Amino acid sequence: MTNIDAGEALPETIEFNRDIRPILSDNCFSCHGPDKSKRVTSFRFDTGEGVFVDLGGRHAIVPGNPAGSEMLRRVTAAEESARMPPVRTGRKLTERQIELIRRWIEQGAKWQKHWAFVPPARPALPKTRNTTWARNPIDSFVLERLEREGLAPSPEAEPTTLIRRVTLDLTGLPPTPSEVDAFLADTSPAAYEKVIDRLLASPRYGERMAASWLDAARYADTNGYQSDGERYMWRWRDWVIDAFNRNMRFDQFTIEQIAGDMLPGATLEQRIATGFNRNHRGNAEGGIIPEEYAVEYVVDRIDTTSSVWLGLTIGCARCHDHKYDPITQKEFYQLFAFFNNVPEKGKAVKYGNSPPMIKAPVPQQQSELRALEKKLADAEEHFKTLGPELAAAQEEWEKSIDLSKPIHWSFNDGLLLHYRLDGNAADETPDQNTGKIRGPRFLDGEAAFVAGRIGGAASFDGTRFIDAGDVADFGYYDKFSLGAWVLPQGGGAIVSRMTESARAEGYSLSLDQGKIQLNLVKRWLDDALRVETESAIPAGRWHHVLATYDSSRVAGGIKIYINGKPAKLRVLLDDLNQSFKTNEPFRIGSLGGIDGRFHGYIDDVRVYSGALSSEQAELAATPDLINSIAGVQAGTRTKEQAGKIHAYFLDNHAPPAIRRAWKQVVSLRKQMEQFIETIPTTMVMEEMATPRDTSVLIRGAYDKHGEKVAAGVPACLPPLPDGVKSDRLGFARWLVDPSNPLTARVSVNRFWQMYFGSGLVKTVEDFGSQGELPSHPELLDWLAADFMGTGWDVKALQKTIVMSAAYRQASKVTPELLQKDPDNRLFARGPRVRLPAETIRDQALAISGLLVEKIGGPSVRPYQPPGLWKELAGGADYKQDSGENLYRRSLYTLWKRTIPPPSMTTFDAPARETCVVRRARTNTPLQALALMNDVTYVEAARVLAERLVSGGGATPEERITLAFRFATARRPKPGELKVLADDFHHQLAEYRQDRSEALKLVSMGEFPRNEKLDPAELAAYTALASLILNLDETVTKE
């Protein structure tokens, strides 16, 4: 961390931030730093005041007087009991570190605020001896450092290397031979710039940028934890791609993801953007404590947001003050308060999205929806014009009604079951699912069927019930409605399809202490919904009861109507995670066992395969017969009576033209409902109407509440801007306020890492005291200031980087560079790093011609080893896609957190359980084995081979050259061509001897094989193509 090599000469002027702070942070901050609970004295090394404090006549630091400084005496003490750091820590300052401290004191001990907390100012360009190399300001800073270190920049890379490098960096795909040829043929000074402009304008650019952002946002297609059920956040992923392609200003990109929902008149896209902070894991396991995980989700948002925008390890202050950076535990919970107002529960939905979520139609669906809305509006307007004619026709029709003849009617749209219970348990729908009466037929001389609210009714005394068999088999993805007339004389189940209460599973509409309940149960009590009316219904008279469920799997999707009016509800349970389907029969008047049997009378049971509207609920609760309503003078009818007779007339007796107009309205409304069902959802951030209280959690424990705090930002950073509310939107605006010293620095550093392999600050996730110092601090500040000054223009920043001479250097390393700068921290050569996992796979698909260049849409399931999920994910079944979904870009691959795509993790992709802004980079034999044997790469090699044989030239040498150009952009050298040709001829001879092996090789993968080609020759070219795809140069950005 000290950035000081033991053999390096001491700098002439000692700087606190560069030379002294790293020593103190590593060795002293744990006892003399920000964490007051660990501080052993009032002497602190992390503040200017603390460094120079008077220790009772002794001073730790006396500027200009090393001999009088207690600190220097203690670090050089011979006695172990007096030496600092204490011997028990295992730390001891080196002679060089001690000398640095001594000289710093001698030179006046000038203390500096931590460099990252000082707002960046655009520095003047440094003077350099070499005045011809620099192409833009980046190069001036790089060159000045090189000259200071006695080094010179490397020559510019070969044109083929350069176009491949920049194409891979900006699009994540290799250039085609025709693109390389066009670049080589363009001799104009702007040739390279034209390539960059073309790449930045490519739709592939947004996909490349999004691939890195998904790591930072911990994007995945499943919840994580043990159950790891699937979720659907791809609409957020597509928003990111689109934002990069549209070159959305980075400040706006930030605000919309942190608080897009709080912007005035927030658009659909701005609400989708807030999915950034819903990408965290969600626990749906049974038995968890929801409050505990609600805290974990907020902590994750703080950790992620601080890593991505602030480059600070703020999560270290969850349990106590930060040990190294000036962030207190209280300030952690002030940040916590910004993200603690989401109306969410700690327990996630097991399969699907957890609230809050929204319908998020894709652009095509939005267009179709607008067209459908217009058609419906036009149809409704046309029907409205027929009103006078309709009223006159109804009035005339009513005169013709025989008032003495009963006319039973209620709407039948979606009617699944109808039990009138007029003396029997017959189902009145065409399917005629007649129920069987269970229990005694008579009790104290009372018949099982009696006079009811509409005709007859069934009497239930707590022993008898009706078994209707295997009907109304609903699950939690089904919409349905349950309705009946009841005259209660006690409680019990009105209708149900449920097991015995001891092992309750299923659904029931019940009466409990006069209150109507709807229960949807998979496992009582931790996997169920229970909603009941706030008020009890009066006993001793008839009431119409109707419960509707909209398949949303949350209590908010349930409505209960009493006598046609929506009832106020109380949510008792709201944790449904699995389907509540059961093998039990549909029952009237009973649950599964002897408990819960109904006491009273039930009439006219209706079950609908849809969630009825409030208008339909009102109709269902109007018992009057049509002929009875007709006998009431029109002006004195109730609203419900008028509505019912009008609906009956419209459905059955209106003039043909009017009925056609009405049926068109009904049909379009149904189309609209069905269309809306196809629209994907996505999880979003929302604010609660009444903010939650936030407290300091003692030692970070979810249930140990300390001092209450309000939302706020750390004191070591600028305050919220004037006029900005202390809410999530205010926090988002604070992140990108020019006074914030971190956001621009952290962001440009991460982009720099994308192009050079490591950041100017190598610890891209940590700009605090334990982070590495910037290799080029003035360059970092210039880039940050320029980024803000150009309006946070991401494409302009990236163009500046890739246009620089520093980026264009050859990556060849010399012995001198290897000795003086082994990690290329001085940028005396071009970047040379292995390609990211996604790019390796996408490149193979692109080279072969298999890549499907389709942007966005639901995640896909390409090849992966069979049985992997079954072994490692509790028997979950991975259903592999077919067709074009096998060849989509890797950022569209379904990402299961507990078992990420093996082709990605093999090449160091993270599991995305948490935010990652810097991937590990390894070299393992498994990577080579994957490239040689994974069906994706074998199939790509075979399809590339077909490409070579069918149109790659007349000779093996021509075909080999083309394949080499596809993979590396350059032509093979004569020696390379000979080695490859020899290998091809050897393979050809082998496969001609063993055609069954040849056929086996060329049959791998689902892409149809060209059966006109000789299998032996195709197999030899497949082996050759596989070799080329495996070359170090192919999987490396040179």
Coordinates of N, CA and C in Angstrom, one line a residue, residues 441-450 459:
R441 N -78.4 -36.2 6.3 CA -79.4 -35.4 5.4 C -80.3 -34.6 6.3
F442 N -80.7 -35.0 7.5 CA -81.6 -34.3 8.3 C -81.0 -34.1 9.7
L443 N -81.4 -33.0 10.3 CA -81.0 -32.8 11.7 C -82.1 -32.1 12.4
D444 N -82.6 -32.7 13.4 CA -83.8 -32.2 14.2 C -84.9 -31.9 13.3
G445 N -85.1 -32.7 12.3 CA -86.3 -32.6 11.4 C -86.1 -31.5 10.3
E446 N -84.9 -30.9 10.3 CA -84.7 -29.8 9.3 C -84.1 -30.3 8.0
A447 N -84.6 -30.0 6.9 CA -84.1 -30.5 5.6 C -82.8 -29.9 5.3
A448 N -81.9 -30.5 4.5 CA -80.6 -30.0 4.1 C -80.8 -28.8 3.1
F449 N -81.9 -28.7 2.4 CA -82.2 -27.6 1.5 C -83.4 -26.9 2.0
V450 N -83.3 -25.5 2.1 CA -84.4 -24.7 2.6 C -84.6 -23.5 1.7
S459 N -78.6 -25.8 3.8 CA -78.4 -25.6 5.2 C -77.2 -26.4 5.7

